[in-house]
Amino acid sequence: MAEAAGDRRPAAVEDANIEKPLLRWSPSSNMRRRASGDLSLGLSCPSRRPSFRRDVGHAAAETYRITRLALTLLQYLGVGYRWMTKFLALACYAILLMPGFLQVGYYYFFSTQVRRSIVYGEQPRNRLDLYLPKDSNEPKPVVAFVTGGAWIIGYKAWGALLGRRLAERDIIVACIDYRNFPQGTISDMITDASEGISFICNNIASYGGDPHRVYLMGQSAGAHIAACTLLEQAIKEAAGESITWSVSQIKAYVGLSGGYNMLNLVDHFHERGLYRSIFLSIMEGEENLRRYSPEVVVRGSSFRQAIPLLPYIILFHGTADYSIPSSASKDFVDALQTVGAKAKLVLYEGKTHTDLFIQDPLRGGRDQLLEDLVAVIHASDASALAKDAVAPRAGQLVFEWQLKMARQISPF
């Protein structure tokens, strides 16, 4: 099945007009930083940022590519009432929340604090967006964020609302795009995420970030991809393999509403509309489910040498999450603590899969997840914590009745 998925991937499309920096990290050189390619779009050179016309051209090319991939995906899906129902629910959900999405979209395309589509690698969709704080007087902590999307509809712009909120708290956010299925399978997604993290670790200083304060975060499928990437990197580092970034450069891993044991989730996803045959194609066959299950990996004897390399791991999850049950995060934390890793679980009573990431931030006011996340990032910075205590709360972007109705029909 994995071979069938691989045969149907489109050929890689290279952007010949933009130089793609490929940097390497080694312990002896201690995070070399150099500016090339998109690094010329730095903070001090706003006039050299990509033009809106280039953005439109890139959007048109992406639309064509996505349309072609959607047709390929439909061949996998076939005619099924579950995914069709989910698709219709998603459309209604998006319409209800459109006022908020339009405001976030305006910020994404027109704010001078956003650097869009910075190239980090040579594969299609090897791009990332940066959300920069207004104050650039000193190096800022950085969140390398991997968006969710059921391994199929993930896109870097999905992190715009999170990027905006964290940038308001003096935190840089880098949203990493990656190949989705059927353009790529899980190993491709992990490779893309790793290259994006490498670019951030080696180049973020040029954008005002602190390379010694990088936090890796993922949401939903992105939490799974980011966790797999982190564990794979720790295994390579423990084995003495050549690496382009080090796990030691990651201050903490934050997983939001993620799934970490694919063996336990196959049937659950099937009932939710992500059919077993498609999911196994994404995971490159049933025989690879253990390999791409972080909970299983950390319990394995072959991972023992890598355990001391792991950063602090904190998982956030809502107890009313039906897309990925909160037990997935609990079981992963239990596995990590059993093998001696430092891990913590934070549960949000009554919160669904989309409450924490979409409805609550759009509602404005006090956002408990945001406060908890900022507290982790600013834990060792007394000055930043003092600013957070008096920071103004975000305004409401969508009426409450729309948020409640959207919550009821959310397909996630």
Coordinates of C-alpha atoms in Angstrom, one line a residue:
M1 CA 0.0 0.0 0.0
A2 CA 2.9 2.4 0.8
E3 CA 4.4 1.7 -2.6
A4 CA 1.1 2.5 -4.3
A5 CA 1.0 5.9 -2.5
G6 CA 4.6 6.6 -3.4
D7 CA 4.0 5.8 -7.1
R8 CA 1.3 8.4 -7.2
R9 CA 3.2 11.3 -5.7
P10 CA 3.7 14.3 -8.1
A11 CA 7.3 15.1 -9.0
A12 CA 9.0 17.7 -6.9
V13 CA 8.7 21.3 -8.2
E14 CA 11.7 23.5 -7.6
D15 CA 11.5 27.3 -7.4
A16 CA 14.4 28.4 -9.6
N17 CA 14.0 32.1 -8.8
I18 CA 14.8 31.8 -5.1
E19 CA 18.1 30.7 -3.7
K20 CA 17.6 28.0 -1.1
P21 CA 20.1 28.1 1.8
L22 CA 21.3 24.7 3.0
L23 CA 23.1 25.1 6.4
R24 CA 24.6 22.5 8.5
W25 CA 25.1 22.4 12.3
S26 CA 27.9 20.7 14.1
P27 CA 28.9 20.7 17.8
S28 CA 32.3 22.1 16.9
S29 CA 30.9 25.1 15.1
N30 CA 28.2 25.7 17.7
M31 CA 25.3 26.9 15.5
R32 CA 26.8 28.6 12.5
R33 CA 24.7 31.4 11.2
R34 CA 24.9 32.9 7.8
A35 CA 22.6 34.9 5.7
S36 CA 21.7 33.9 2.2
G37 CA 18.7 33.5 -0.1
D38 CA 15.6 34.6 1.9
L39 CA 17.7 35.8 4.7
S40 CA 18.1 39.0 2.7
L41 CA 14.5 39.6 3.7
G42 CA 15.7 40.5 7.2
L43 CA 14.2 43.0 9.6
S44 CA 16.3 45.9 8.4
C45 CA 15.4 45.5 4.8
P46 CA 11.6 45.8 4.5
S47 CA 11.9 47.1 1.0
R48 CA 13.3 43.8 -0.1
R49 CA 10.4 41.7 1.2
P50 CA 8.6 39.6 -1.5
S51 CA 6.1 41.8 -3.3
F52 CA 2.3 41.2 -3.2
R53 CA 2.5 40.3 -6.9
R54 CA 4.9 37.5 -6.1
D55 CA 2.6 36.3 -3.3
V56 CA -0.3 36.2 -5.7
G57 CA 1.8 34.3 -8.3
H58 CA 2.8 31.8 -5.6
A59 CA -0.8 31.4 -4.5
A60 CA -1.9 30.7 -8.0
A61 CA 0.8 28.0 -8.4
E62 CA -0.2 26.5 -5.1
T63 CA -3.8 26.5 -6.0
Y64 CA -3.0 24.6 -9.2
R65 CA -0.9 22.1 -7.3
I66 CA -3.5 21.6 -4.6
T67 CA -6.3 21.1 -7.2
R68 CA -4.2 18.4 -8.9
L69 CA -3.5 16.7 -5.6
A70 CA -7.2 17.0 -4.5
L71 CA -8.1 15.0 -7.6
T72 CA -5.6 12.4 -6.7
L73 CA -6.9 12.3 -3.2
L74 CA -10.4 11.8 -4.4
Q75 CA -9.3 8.6 -6.1
Y76 CA -8.2 7.3 -2.7
L77 CA -11.4 8.5 -0.9
G78 CA -13.9 7.2 -3.5
V79 CA -17.6 7.7 -2.6
G80 CA -18.0 7.6 1.2
Y81 CA -20.7 9.3 3.3
R82 CA -18.4 9.8 6.3
W83 CA -15.8 12.0 4.6
M84 CA -18.5 13.8 2.5
T85 CA -20.4 14.6 5.7
K86 CA -17.2 15.9 7.3
F87 CA -16.4 18.0 4.2
L88 CA -19.8 19.7 4.3
A89 CA -19.5 20.3 8.0
L90 CA -16.1 21.9 7.5
A91 CA -17.5 24.2 4.8
C92 CA -20.3 25.3 7.2
Y93 CA -17.8 25.7 10.1
A94 CA -15.6 27.9 7.9
I95 CA -18.6 30.1 6.8
L96 CA -19.7 30.7 10.4
L97 CA -16.2 31.7 11.5
M98 CA -15.4 33.6 8.3
P99 CA -15.5 37.1 9.9
G100 CA -12.6 36.1 12.2
F101 CA -10.8 34.3 9.4
L102 CA -10.9 37.4 7.2
Q103 CA -9.4 39.6 9.9
V104 CA -6.6 37.1 10.5
G105 CA -6.1 36.8 6.8
Y106 CA -5.8 40.6 6.4
Y107 CA -3.1 40.5 9.2
Y108 CA -1.4 37.6 7.4
F109 CA -1.1 39.3 4.0
F110 CA -0.6 42.9 5.0
S111 CA 1.1 43.1 8.4
T112 CA 4.7 44.2 8.3
Q113 CA 5.3 41.8 11.1
V114 CA 4.7 38.7 8.9
R115 CA 7.4 37.3 6.6
R116 CA 5.7 34.8 4.3
S117 CA 7.0 31.8 2.4
I118 CA 10.6 31.8 3.3
V119 CA 12.3 28.9 1.5
Y120 CA 14.0 26.4 3.8
G121 CA 14.5 23.4 1.5
E122 CA 14.3 22.1 -2.1
Q123 CA 11.1 20.1 -2.0
P124 CA 7.6 21.5 -2.8
R125 CA 6.1 23.4 0.1
N126 CA 9.5 23.7 1.8
R127 CA 8.5 27.2 3.0
L128 CA 7.8 28.8 6.4
D129 CA 6.1 31.9 7.7
L130 CA 7.6 34.1 10.4
Y131 CA 5.6 36.2 12.8
L132 CA 7.8 38.9 14.4
P133 CA 7.2 41.1 17.5
K134 CA 7.1 44.8 17.1
D135 CA 9.9 45.3 19.6
S136 CA 13.2 44.0 18.1
N137 CA 15.6 45.5 20.7
E138 CA 16.8 42.1 22.0
P139 CA 16.8 38.5 20.9
K140 CA 13.3 36.8 21.3
P141 CA 12.3 33.3 22.1
V142 CA 11.2 31.3 19.1
V143 CA 8.4 28.8 18.6
A144 CA 8.9 26.4 15.6
F145 CA 5.3 25.4 14.9
V146 CA 4.1 22.4 12.8
T147 CA 0.4 22.9 11.9
G148 CA -2.3 20.1 11.9
G149 CA -4.7 19.0 9.2
A150 CA -5.1 15.2 9.4
W151 CA -1.8 14.8 7.4
I152 CA -3.9 15.8 4.4
I153 CA -4.9 19.5 4.6
G154 CA -2.2 21.0 6.7
Y155 CA -0.9 24.5 5.7
K156 CA 1.4 27.0 7.3
A157 CA -1.1 29.8 7.3
W158 CA -3.3 27.7 9.7
G159 CA -0.9 29.0 12.4
A160 CA -1.6 32.7 11.7
L161 CA -3.8 33.3 14.7
L162 CA -1.4 31.6 17.0
G163 CA 1.5 33.5 15.4
R164 CA -0.3 36.8 15.9
R165 CA -1.1 36.2 19.5
L166 CA 2.4 35.0 20.5
A167 CA 4.0 37.9 18.5
E168 CA 2.0 40.2 20.7
R169 CA 3.8 38.6 23.7
D170 CA 7.3 39.2 22.2
I171 CA 7.7 35.7 20.9
I172 CA 8.7 34.9 17.3
V173 CA 6.7 32.1 15.6
A174 CA 7.9 30.1 12.6
C175 CA 5.1 28.1 11.0
I176 CA 6.6 25.3 9.0
D177 CA 4.8 24.0 5.9
Y178 CA 5.3 20.4 4.7
R179 CA 4.2 18.0 2.0
N180 CA 0.7 16.6 2.7
F181 CA -0.7 13.3 1.5
P182 CA -0.8 12.3 -1.3
Q183 CA 2.1 14.6 -2.2
G184 CA 4.1 12.9 0.5
T185 CA 3.7 10.3 3.2
I186 CA 4.8 10.4 6.8
S187 CA 8.5 10.0 6.2
D188 CA 8.4 13.0 3.8
M189 CA 6.5 15.1 6.4
I190 CA 9.1 14.3 9.0
T191 CA 12.0 15.1 6.6
D192 CA 10.3 18.5 5.8
A193 CA 9.7 19.3 9.4
S194 CA 13.3 18.4 10.3
E195 CA 14.7 20.7 7.5
G196 CA 12.4 23.5 8.7
I197 CA 13.6 23.1 12.3
S198 CA 17.2 23.1 11.0
F199 CA 16.7 26.3 9.1
I200 CA 15.2 28.0 12.2
C201 CA 17.9 26.8 14.6
N202 CA 20.7 28.0 12.2
N203 CA 19.2 31.2 10.9
I204 CA 16.7 32.7 13.3
A205 CA 19.3 35.1 14.8
S206 CA 19.1 37.0 11.5
Y207 CA 15.5 37.7 12.2
G208 CA 15.9 38.8 15.8
G209 CA 15.4 35.4 17.4
D210 CA 17.4 33.7 20.1
P211 CA 18.8 30.4 18.8
H212 CA 19.3 29.2 22.4
R213 CA 15.5 29.6 23.1
V214 CA 13.8 27.5 20.4
Y215 CA 10.6 25.7 21.4
L216 CA 9.2 23.0 19.1
M217 CA 5.4 22.9 19.0
G218 CA 2.8 21.0 16.9
Q219 CA -1.0 20.8 16.8
S220 CA -3.1 17.7 16.1
A221 CA -1.4 15.8 13.2
G222 CA 1.4 18.4 13.4
A223 CA 2.0 17.4 17.1
H224 CA 2.5 13.8 15.9
I225 CA 4.8 14.9 13.1
A226 CA 6.8 17.1 15.4
A227 CA 7.1 14.4 18.0
C228 CA 8.3 11.9 15.4
T229 CA 10.8 14.4 14.2
L230 CA 12.2 15.1 17.6
L231 CA 12.5 11.4 18.5
E232 CA 14.2 10.6 15.2
Q233 CA 16.7 13.4 15.7
A234 CA 17.5 12.2 19.2
I235 CA 18.1 8.6 17.9
K236 CA 20.4 10.0 15.2
E237 CA 22.3 12.2 17.7
A238 CA 22.7 9.3 20.2
A239 CA 24.1 7.1 17.4
G240 CA 26.6 9.8 16.4
E241 CA 25.2 10.3 12.9
S242 CA 25.7 13.5 11.0
I243 CA 23.1 16.1 11.9
T244 CA 22.1 19.6 10.8
W245 CA 20.5 20.6 14.1
S246 CA 20.7 19.3 17.7
V247 CA 18.0 18.2 20.1
S248 CA 19.9 20.3 22.7
Q249 CA 18.9 23.4 20.8
I250 CA 15.2 22.7 21.6
K251 CA 14.2 24.1 25.0
A252 CA 10.9 22.2 25.2
Y253 CA 8.5 20.3 23.0
V254 CA 4.8 21.3 23.2
G255 CA 2.2 19.0 21.8
L256 CA -1.4 20.3 21.4
S257 CA -4.2 17.8 20.9
G258 CA -1.9 15.3 19.3
G259 CA -2.0 11.5 18.8
Y260 CA 1.1 9.5 19.6
N261 CA 0.2 5.8 19.3
M262 CA -1.0 5.1 15.8
L263 CA -1.7 1.5 16.6
N264 CA -4.5 2.6 18.9
L265 CA -5.9 5.3 16.7
V266 CA -6.4 3.5 13.3
D267 CA -9.9 2.3 14.0
H268 CA -10.8 5.5 15.8
F269 CA -9.8 7.6 12.7
H270 CA -11.7 5.2 10.5
E271 CA -14.9 5.8 12.4
R272 CA -14.2 9.6 12.2
G273 CA -13.9 9.5 8.4
L274 CA -10.2 9.1 7.9
Y275 CA -10.5 5.7 6.4
R276 CA -8.1 2.9 7.4
S277 CA -6.8 2.3 3.8
I278 CA -5.9 6.0 3.5
F279 CA -4.4 6.3 6.9
L280 CA -2.2 3.2 6.4
S281 CA -1.1 4.7 3.1
I282 CA -0.1 7.9 4.9
M283 CA 1.8 5.9 7.5
E284 CA 3.5 3.8 4.8
G285 CA 1.8 0.6 5.6
E286 CA 0.6 -1.2 8.7
E287 CA 4.1 -2.6 9.3
N288 CA 5.3 1.0 10.0
L289 CA 2.7 2.0 12.5
R290 CA 5.0 1.1 15.5
R291 CA 7.9 3.1 13.9
Y292 CA 5.7 6.2 13.6
S293 CA 4.1 5.9 17.1
P294 CA 6.2 8.1 19.5
E295 CA 4.6 6.4 22.5
V296 CA 5.8 3.0 21.3
V297 CA 9.2 4.3 20.2
V298 CA 10.1 5.7 23.7
R299 CA 9.3 2.4 25.4
G300 CA 11.6 0.5 23.1
S301 CA 15.0 -0.7 24.2
S302 CA 16.7 0.9 21.2
F303 CA 15.7 4.3 22.4
R304 CA 17.3 4.2 25.9
Q305 CA 20.5 6.0 24.8
A306 CA 18.4 8.8 23.4
I307 CA 16.3 9.5 26.5
P308 CA 18.8 11.8 28.2
L309 CA 18.8 14.0 25.1
L310 CA 15.1 14.8 25.2
P311 CA 14.0 18.3 26.2
Y312 CA 11.2 19.1 28.6
I313 CA 7.9 17.7 27.0
I314 CA 4.5 19.2 27.8
L315 CA 1.3 18.1 26.3
F316 CA -2.0 20.1 26.2
H317 CA -5.3 18.4 25.5
G318 CA -9.0 19.0 25.9
T319 CA -11.1 16.4 27.7
A320 CA -14.0 16.7 25.2
D321 CA -11.7 16.2 22.2
Y322 CA -13.4 13.5 20.0
S323 CA -11.0 13.8 17.0
I324 CA -8.1 12.6 19.1
P325 CA -9.1 11.5 22.7
S326 CA -7.1 13.1 25.5
S327 CA -6.1 9.6 26.6
A328 CA -3.6 9.8 23.7
S329 CA -1.6 12.5 25.4
K330 CA -2.0 10.9 28.8
D331 CA -0.6 7.6 27.6
F332 CA 2.4 9.3 25.9
V333 CA 3.2 11.3 29.1
D334 CA 3.0 8.1 31.1
A335 CA 5.4 6.4 28.7
L336 CA 7.8 9.3 28.8
Q337 CA 7.8 9.4 32.6
T338 CA 8.2 5.7 32.9
V339 CA 11.5 5.8 30.9
G340 CA 12.8 8.8 32.9
A341 CA 12.0 11.7 30.6
K342 CA 10.7 15.0 32.0
A343 CA 7.1 15.3 30.8
K344 CA 3.9 17.0 31.9
L345 CA 0.2 16.8 30.9
V346 CA -2.2 19.7 31.1
L347 CA -5.9 18.9 30.5
Y348 CA -8.6 21.4 29.7
E349 CA -12.0 20.3 31.0
G350 CA -14.7 20.3 28.4
K351 CA -12.6 21.6 25.6
T352 CA -12.9 20.1 22.1
H353 CA -10.3 19.6 19.4
T354 CA -11.0 23.1 17.9
D355 CA -11.8 25.0 21.1
L356 CA -8.2 25.4 22.2
F357 CA -6.8 26.3 18.8
I358 CA -9.6 28.2 17.0
Q359 CA -12.8 29.1 19.0
D360 CA -11.1 30.3 22.2
P361 CA -8.6 32.6 20.4
L362 CA -11.3 34.0 18.2
R363 CA -13.5 34.7 21.3
G364 CA -10.9 37.1 22.7
G365 CA -10.6 37.8 26.4
R366 CA -8.7 35.4 28.6
D367 CA -7.2 32.5 26.7
Q368 CA -6.1 29.8 29.1
L369 CA -4.0 27.9 26.6
L370 CA -2.2 31.0 25.5
E371 CA -1.4 32.0 29.1
D372 CA -0.1 28.5 29.8
L373 CA 2.0 28.4 26.7
V374 CA 3.5 31.8 27.3
A375 CA 4.2 30.8 30.9
V376 CA 6.3 27.9 29.6
I377 CA 8.2 30.0 27.1
H378 CA 8.9 32.9 29.6
A379 CA 9.5 30.7 32.6
S380 CA 13.1 31.9 33.1
D381 CA 12.5 35.5 32.1
A382 CA 11.2 37.5 35.0
S383 CA 10.8 40.7 33.0
A384 CA 8.7 39.0 30.3
L385 CA 6.5 37.4 33.0
A386 CA 5.9 40.8 34.5
K387 CA 4.8 42.2 31.1
D388 CA 2.6 39.1 30.6
A389 CA 0.8 39.9 33.8
V390 CA -0.4 43.3 32.6
A391 CA -0.7 42.4 28.9
P392 CA -4.0 43.6 27.3
R393 CA -6.4 40.8 26.4
A394 CA -7.2 40.2 22.7
G395 CA -10.4 41.5 21.3
Q396 CA -13.3 39.3 20.1
L397 CA -13.2 38.5 16.4
V398 CA -16.4 36.5 16.0
F399 CA -19.8 36.8 17.7
E400 CA -20.5 34.4 20.5
W401 CA -23.5 32.8 18.8
Q402 CA -21.4 32.0 15.7
L403 CA -18.7 30.4 17.9
K404 CA -21.2 28.3 19.7
M405 CA -22.9 27.1 16.4
A406 CA -19.5 26.5 14.8
R407 CA -18.5 24.4 17.8
Q408 CA -21.6 22.2 17.4
I409 CA -21.0 21.4 13.7
S410 CA -17.2 21.2 13.8
P411 CA -16.1 18.1 11.9
F412 CA -13.0 17.8 14.1

